[in-house]
XYZ file of C-alpha atoms in Angstrom:
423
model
C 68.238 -233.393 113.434
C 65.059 -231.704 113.957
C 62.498 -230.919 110.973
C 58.909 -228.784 111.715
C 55.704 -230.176 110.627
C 54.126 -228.104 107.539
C 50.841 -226.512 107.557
C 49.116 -228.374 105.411
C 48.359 -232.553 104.299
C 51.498 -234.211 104.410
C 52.645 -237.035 101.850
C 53.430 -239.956 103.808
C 54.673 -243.045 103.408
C 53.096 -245.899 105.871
C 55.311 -249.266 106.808
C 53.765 -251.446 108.892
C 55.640 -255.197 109.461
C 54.061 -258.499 110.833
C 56.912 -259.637 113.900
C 56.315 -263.183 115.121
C 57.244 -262.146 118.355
C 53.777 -259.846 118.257
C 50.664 -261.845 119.897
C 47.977 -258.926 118.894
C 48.904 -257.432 115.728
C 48.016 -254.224 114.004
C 45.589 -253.600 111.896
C 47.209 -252.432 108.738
C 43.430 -250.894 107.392
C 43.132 -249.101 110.848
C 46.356 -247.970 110.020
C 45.681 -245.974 107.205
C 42.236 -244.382 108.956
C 44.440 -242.986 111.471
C 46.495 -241.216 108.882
C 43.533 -240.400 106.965
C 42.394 -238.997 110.143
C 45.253 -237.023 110.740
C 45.239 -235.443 107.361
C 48.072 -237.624 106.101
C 47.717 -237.750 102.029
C 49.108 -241.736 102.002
C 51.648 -242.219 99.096
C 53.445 -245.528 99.625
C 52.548 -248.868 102.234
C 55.450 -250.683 102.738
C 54.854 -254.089 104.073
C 57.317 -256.753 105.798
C 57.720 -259.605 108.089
C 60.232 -260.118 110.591
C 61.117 -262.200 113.882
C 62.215 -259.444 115.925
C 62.749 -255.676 115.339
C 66.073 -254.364 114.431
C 66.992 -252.627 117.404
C 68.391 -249.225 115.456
C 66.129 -249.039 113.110
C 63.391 -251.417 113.576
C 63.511 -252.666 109.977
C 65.974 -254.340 108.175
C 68.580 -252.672 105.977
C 66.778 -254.556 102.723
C 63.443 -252.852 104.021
C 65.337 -249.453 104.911
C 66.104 -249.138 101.458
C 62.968 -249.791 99.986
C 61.402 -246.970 102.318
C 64.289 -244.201 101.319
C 62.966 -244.883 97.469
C 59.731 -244.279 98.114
C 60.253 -241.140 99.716
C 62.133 -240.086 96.907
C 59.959 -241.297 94.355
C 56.856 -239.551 95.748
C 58.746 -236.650 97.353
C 56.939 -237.695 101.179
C 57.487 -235.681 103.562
C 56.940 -237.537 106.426
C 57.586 -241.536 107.322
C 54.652 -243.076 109.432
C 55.020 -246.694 111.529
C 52.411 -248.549 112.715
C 54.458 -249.864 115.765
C 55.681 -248.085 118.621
C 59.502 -246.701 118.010
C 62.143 -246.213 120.803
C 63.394 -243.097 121.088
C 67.093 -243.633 119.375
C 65.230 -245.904 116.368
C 63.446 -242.401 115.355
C 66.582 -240.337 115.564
C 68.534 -243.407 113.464
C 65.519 -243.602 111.109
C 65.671 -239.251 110.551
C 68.986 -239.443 109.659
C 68.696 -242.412 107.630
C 65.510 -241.125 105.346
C 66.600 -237.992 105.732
C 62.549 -236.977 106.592
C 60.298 -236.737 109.434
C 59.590 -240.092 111.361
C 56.249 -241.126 113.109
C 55.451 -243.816 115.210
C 51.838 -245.046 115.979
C 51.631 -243.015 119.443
C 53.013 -240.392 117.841
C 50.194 -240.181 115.122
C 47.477 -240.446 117.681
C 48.508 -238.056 119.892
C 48.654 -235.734 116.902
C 44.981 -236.845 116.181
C 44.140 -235.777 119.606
C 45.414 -232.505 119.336
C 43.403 -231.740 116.724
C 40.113 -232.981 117.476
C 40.679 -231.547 121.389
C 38.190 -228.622 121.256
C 37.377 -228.171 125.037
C 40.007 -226.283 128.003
C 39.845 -229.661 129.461
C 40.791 -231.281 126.614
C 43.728 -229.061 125.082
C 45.012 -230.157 128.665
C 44.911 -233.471 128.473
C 46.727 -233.986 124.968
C 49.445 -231.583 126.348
C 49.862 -233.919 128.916
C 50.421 -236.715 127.004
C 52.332 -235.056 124.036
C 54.678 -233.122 126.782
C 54.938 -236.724 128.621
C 55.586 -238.617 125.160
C 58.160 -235.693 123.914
C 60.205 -235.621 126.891
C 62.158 -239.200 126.035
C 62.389 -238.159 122.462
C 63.893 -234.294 123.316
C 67.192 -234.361 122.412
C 66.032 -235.469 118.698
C 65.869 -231.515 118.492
C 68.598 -230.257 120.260
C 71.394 -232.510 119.418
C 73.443 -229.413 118.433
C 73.226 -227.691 121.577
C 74.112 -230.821 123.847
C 77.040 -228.525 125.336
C 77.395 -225.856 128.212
C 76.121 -222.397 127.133
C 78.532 -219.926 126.661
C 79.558 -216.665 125.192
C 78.976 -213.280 126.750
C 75.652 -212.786 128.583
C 75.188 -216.724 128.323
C 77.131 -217.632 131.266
C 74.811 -219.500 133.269
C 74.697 -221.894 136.196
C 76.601 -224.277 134.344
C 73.313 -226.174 132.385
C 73.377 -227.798 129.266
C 70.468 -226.273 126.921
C 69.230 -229.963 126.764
C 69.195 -230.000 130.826
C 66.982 -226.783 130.365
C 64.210 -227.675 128.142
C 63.945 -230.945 130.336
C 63.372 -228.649 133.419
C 60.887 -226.399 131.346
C 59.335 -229.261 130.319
C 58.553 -231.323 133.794
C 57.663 -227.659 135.154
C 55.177 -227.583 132.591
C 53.842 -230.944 133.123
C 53.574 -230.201 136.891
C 51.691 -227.084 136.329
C 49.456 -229.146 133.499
C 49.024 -232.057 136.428
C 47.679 -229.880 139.055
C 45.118 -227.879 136.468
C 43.987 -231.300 135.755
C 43.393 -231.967 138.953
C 41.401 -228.781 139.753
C 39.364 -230.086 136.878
C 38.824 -233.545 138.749
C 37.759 -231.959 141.847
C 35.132 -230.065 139.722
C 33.857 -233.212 138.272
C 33.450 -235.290 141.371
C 31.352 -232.323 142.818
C 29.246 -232.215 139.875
C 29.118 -235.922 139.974
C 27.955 -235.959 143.720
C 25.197 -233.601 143.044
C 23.853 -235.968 140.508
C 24.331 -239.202 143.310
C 22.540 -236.763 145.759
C 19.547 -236.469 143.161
C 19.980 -240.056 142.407
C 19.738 -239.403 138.836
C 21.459 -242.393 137.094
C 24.121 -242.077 134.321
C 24.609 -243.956 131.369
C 27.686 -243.869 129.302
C 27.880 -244.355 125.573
C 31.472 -246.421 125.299
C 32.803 -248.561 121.838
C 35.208 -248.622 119.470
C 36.403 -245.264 117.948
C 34.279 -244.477 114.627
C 31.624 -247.043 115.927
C 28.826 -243.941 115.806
C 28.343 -243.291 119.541
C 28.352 -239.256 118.747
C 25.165 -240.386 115.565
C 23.454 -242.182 118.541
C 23.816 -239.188 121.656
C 22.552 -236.652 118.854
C 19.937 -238.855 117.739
C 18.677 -239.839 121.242
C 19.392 -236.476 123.050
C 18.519 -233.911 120.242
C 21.964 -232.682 120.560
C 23.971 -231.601 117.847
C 27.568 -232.513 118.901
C 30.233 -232.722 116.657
C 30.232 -236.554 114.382
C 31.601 -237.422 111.268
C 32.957 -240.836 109.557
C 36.367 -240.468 111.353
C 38.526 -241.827 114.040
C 38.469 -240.155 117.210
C 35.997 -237.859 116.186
C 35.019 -236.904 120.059
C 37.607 -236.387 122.447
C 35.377 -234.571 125.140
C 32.558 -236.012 127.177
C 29.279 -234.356 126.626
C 26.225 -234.978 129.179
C 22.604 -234.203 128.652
C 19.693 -235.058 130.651
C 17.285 -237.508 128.376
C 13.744 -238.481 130.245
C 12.990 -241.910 129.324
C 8.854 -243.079 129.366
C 8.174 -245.511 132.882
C 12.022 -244.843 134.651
C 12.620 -240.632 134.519
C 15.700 -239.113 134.073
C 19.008 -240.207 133.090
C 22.244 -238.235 131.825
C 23.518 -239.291 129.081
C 27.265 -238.878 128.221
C 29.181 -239.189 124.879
C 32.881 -240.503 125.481
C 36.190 -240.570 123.938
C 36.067 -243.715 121.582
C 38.354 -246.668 122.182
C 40.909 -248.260 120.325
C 43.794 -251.467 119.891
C 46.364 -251.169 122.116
C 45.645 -247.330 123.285
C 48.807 -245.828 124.239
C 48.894 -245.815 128.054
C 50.176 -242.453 128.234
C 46.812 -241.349 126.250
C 44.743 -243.665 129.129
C 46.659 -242.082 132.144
C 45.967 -238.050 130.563
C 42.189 -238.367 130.367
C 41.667 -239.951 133.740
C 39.624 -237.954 134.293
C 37.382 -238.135 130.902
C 37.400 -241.819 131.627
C 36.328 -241.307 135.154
C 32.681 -240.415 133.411
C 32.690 -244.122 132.359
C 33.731 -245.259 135.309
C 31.088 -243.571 137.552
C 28.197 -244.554 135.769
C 25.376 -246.786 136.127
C 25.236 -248.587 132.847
C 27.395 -248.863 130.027
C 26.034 -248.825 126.558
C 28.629 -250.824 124.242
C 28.193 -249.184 120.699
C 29.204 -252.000 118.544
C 29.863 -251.416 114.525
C 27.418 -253.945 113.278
C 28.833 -253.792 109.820
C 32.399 -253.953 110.224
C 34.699 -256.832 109.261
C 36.270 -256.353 112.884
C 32.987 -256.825 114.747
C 34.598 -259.468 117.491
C 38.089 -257.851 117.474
C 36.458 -254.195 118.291
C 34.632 -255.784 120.764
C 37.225 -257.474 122.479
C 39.521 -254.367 121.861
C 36.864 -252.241 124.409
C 36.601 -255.017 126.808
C 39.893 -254.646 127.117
C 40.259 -250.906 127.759
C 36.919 -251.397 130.207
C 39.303 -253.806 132.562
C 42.232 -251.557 132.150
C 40.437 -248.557 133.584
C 38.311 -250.666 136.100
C 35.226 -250.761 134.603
C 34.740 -253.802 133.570
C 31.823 -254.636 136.580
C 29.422 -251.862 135.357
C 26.304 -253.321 133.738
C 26.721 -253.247 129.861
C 24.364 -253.123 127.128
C 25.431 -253.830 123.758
C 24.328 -252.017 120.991
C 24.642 -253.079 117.763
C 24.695 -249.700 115.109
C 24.899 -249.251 111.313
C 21.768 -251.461 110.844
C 21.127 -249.688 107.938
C 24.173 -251.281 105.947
C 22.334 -254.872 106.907
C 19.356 -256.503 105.747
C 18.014 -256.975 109.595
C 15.315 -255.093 111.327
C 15.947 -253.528 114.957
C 14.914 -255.454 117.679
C 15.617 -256.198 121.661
C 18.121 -259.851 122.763
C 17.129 -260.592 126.387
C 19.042 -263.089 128.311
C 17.510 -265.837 130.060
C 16.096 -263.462 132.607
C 14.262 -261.831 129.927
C 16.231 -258.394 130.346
C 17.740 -256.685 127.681
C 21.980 -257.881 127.082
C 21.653 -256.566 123.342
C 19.756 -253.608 120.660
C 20.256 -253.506 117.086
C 19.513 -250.465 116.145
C 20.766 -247.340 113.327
C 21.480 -244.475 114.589
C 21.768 -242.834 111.337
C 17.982 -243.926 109.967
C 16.759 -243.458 113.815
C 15.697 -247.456 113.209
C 15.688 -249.077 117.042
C 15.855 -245.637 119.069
C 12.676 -246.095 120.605
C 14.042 -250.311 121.723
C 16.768 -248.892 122.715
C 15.329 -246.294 125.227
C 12.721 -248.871 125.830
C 15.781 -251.275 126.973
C 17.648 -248.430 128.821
C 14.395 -247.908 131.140
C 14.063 -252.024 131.537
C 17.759 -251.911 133.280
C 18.299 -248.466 134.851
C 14.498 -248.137 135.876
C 14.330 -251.561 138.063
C 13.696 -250.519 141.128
C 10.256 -248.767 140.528
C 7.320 -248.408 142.265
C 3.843 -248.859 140.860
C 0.998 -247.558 142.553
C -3.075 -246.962 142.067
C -3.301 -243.715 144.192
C -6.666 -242.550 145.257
C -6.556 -238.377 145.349
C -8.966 -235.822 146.435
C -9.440 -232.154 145.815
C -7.521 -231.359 148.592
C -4.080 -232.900 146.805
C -3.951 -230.805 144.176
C -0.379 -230.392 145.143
C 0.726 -234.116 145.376
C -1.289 -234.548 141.988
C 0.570 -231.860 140.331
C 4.284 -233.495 141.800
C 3.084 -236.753 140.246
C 2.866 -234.787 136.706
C 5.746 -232.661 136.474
C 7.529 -236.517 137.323
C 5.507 -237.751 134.046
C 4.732 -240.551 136.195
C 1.056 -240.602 135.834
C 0.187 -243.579 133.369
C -3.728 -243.157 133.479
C -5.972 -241.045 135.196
C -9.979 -241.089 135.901
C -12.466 -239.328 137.984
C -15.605 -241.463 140.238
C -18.728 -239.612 141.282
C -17.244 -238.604 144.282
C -14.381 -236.182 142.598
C -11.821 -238.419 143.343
C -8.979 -238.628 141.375
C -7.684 -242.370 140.582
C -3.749 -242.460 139.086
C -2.132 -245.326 138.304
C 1.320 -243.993 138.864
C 4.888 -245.338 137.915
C 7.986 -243.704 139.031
C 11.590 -244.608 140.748
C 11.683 -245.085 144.012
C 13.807 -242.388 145.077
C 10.724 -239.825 143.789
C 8.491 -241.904 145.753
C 10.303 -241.769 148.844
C 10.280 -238.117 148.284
C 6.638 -237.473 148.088
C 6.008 -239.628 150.919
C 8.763 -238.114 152.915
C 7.042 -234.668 152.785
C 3.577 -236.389 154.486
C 0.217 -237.549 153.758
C -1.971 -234.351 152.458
C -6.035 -234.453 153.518
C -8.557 -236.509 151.472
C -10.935 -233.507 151.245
């Protein structure tokens, strides 16, 4: 049995159960965001407890028939889970309800496709919905689980369910190696930014935590944000020159979430691979959330799964505006910077926040009183279009004296190309 998803908002009815043989359990709130998200029209929440699941239909029989009513009290359309369904318990649950069945993978993935706006990114979500779909394909072709036959239909002896399985791995293969075209592409573009030794920061958090509000707000950018989950699916870089340390890039990331389907973590490899590479980590952290401490241990989380849990991290602490704190810089016992509160919607905190960006990527700068004479016009000039002049003033002689402050990699530049005359 095999029913097409409609064009438009779906009535839905959401079930979500507490098992005791769960250690992490879902959030039911988060639940209904994501379905929100997905332009799901939520009808019904049907709650439960159990010990274990009910391996052919996850719920009980008691709790089946509670659904079935409210599907045909509100006329729903579609049946969402917030657990992860096998397979069979979708087909059993189908034919049971009698209406489309969606488990929590399911409804992400479907999020993704939507929100995937770059070539890159269409990619990716095919991966993972062609990867996801091919346990759950002969849902749709239960009726033709038989050899083809009939004139012209004589084939080599295939099962139409045997085809699609073939179409479907060729497809992935073909989807695998585009993929990894567009990994080669970013590891060049990624080298050229080591051989400049320009260092990259990486905006990563919780999905809906506001890291797209902050990139636009500290960039000038105008990428896409909005009060949703998974808003941003693909990574955005721009260059941002911070006061005393240079340039940086910048890049926006796919947010994270509670148990994030490992089939979603293995597609965009190589969206995560911008995380991965960079030189600091800024942890965007909803300061006003309920779910501060599980969000945050939620990322952590996703940061050791893809290996990144070694970077240096800042944590930024958004939505100040919704508390009664002003921004401000946490050092450690160091005295650098392990923490910002800041809004990214007011702007409140940008300026400590760039300030504490420069503190940790700009460490290894030089600082210099340079003497310069007429003759260095051209050394002057270099020192300018760096922005690393601080102060500048003239003696009786016509000498330039700059107090200068820029990364060392510039400075071994300049010095590399040799000492111009005095005069």
């Amino acid at each position: 049995m095999f029913f097409e998803r409609p064009d438009s908002g779906e009535r839905a009815v959401l079930v979500h159960l507490n098992l005791a043989s769960e250690t992490e359990r879902e959030d039911p709130r988060e639940f209904e965001e994501l379905v929100l998200s997905a332009g799901g029209d939520p009808v019904a929440f049907v709650m439960g407890a159990r010990e274990v699941p009910d391996s052919r239909t996850f719920v009980g029989s008691g709790k089946l028939q509670e659904i079935a009513e409210s599907v045909r009290e509100y006329d729903a359309q579609i049946v969402m889970f917030n657990h992860s369904l096998s397979p069979s318990q979708e087909r059993n649950l189908e034919k049971e309800l009698q209406c489309r069945v969606l488990d929590r993978t399911g409804l992400i993935l479907d999020i993704f496709a939507q929100r995937a706006r770059t070539h890159e990114g269409k990619l990716q979500v095919e991966l993972a919905q062609l990867q996801h779909m091919s346990t759950r394909l002969v849902r749709g072709w239960t009726h033709l689980e038989r050899q083809k036959g009939g004139i012209g239909l004589r084939g080599p002896g295939e099962t139409q369910l045997e085809t699609d399985r073939r179409l479907l791995r060729a497809r992935i293969k073909s989807i695998l190696a585009r993929l990894e075209k567009v990994r080669k592409q970013r590891d060049n573009g990624r080298r050229s930014r080591r051989r400049a030794e320009v260092p990259v920061v990486s905006l990563v958090g919780y999905t809906n935590a506001g890291k797209s509000t902050l990139f636009n707000r500290l960039t000038e950018s105008h990428v896409y944000a909005a009060d949703q989950l998974f808003a941003t699916l693909d990574p955005t870089l721009r260059r941002l020159d911070l006061l005393n340390a240079g340039p940086v890039i910048l890049v926006d990331t796919v947010g994270f979430i509670a148990h994030l389907p490992h089939k979603l973590v293995a597609a965009f490899k190589a969206t995560l691979e911008e995380t991965l590479n960079a030189d600091l980590l800024l942890h965007v952290i909803d300061a006003a959330t309920e779910q501060r401490e599980d969000n945050i241990h939620q990322v952590h989380e996703v940061l050791a799964e893809i290996g990144a849990e070694q970077i240096p991290l800042l944590q930024v602490y958004n939505k100040l505006d919704l508390l009664a704190q002003a921004p401000r810089i946490d050092r450690n016992a160091d005295g650098l910077p392990e923490r910002v509160w800041v809004s990214a919607a007011t702007g409140a905190g940008s300026d400590l926040l760039l300030q504490a960006v420069a503190e940790l990527v700009g460490k290894d700068m030089v600082e210099e009183t340079l003497d310069i004479g007429p003759g260095q016009g051209g050394l002057r000039a270099a020192l300018y279009r760096l922005g690393a002049v601080e102060t500048e003033d003239y003696g009786d002689d016509g000498v330039a004296h700059l107090s200068v402050r820029l990364p060392r990699a510039d400075w071994n530049r300049l010095m590399k190309k040799g000492p111009e005359p005095l005069f």
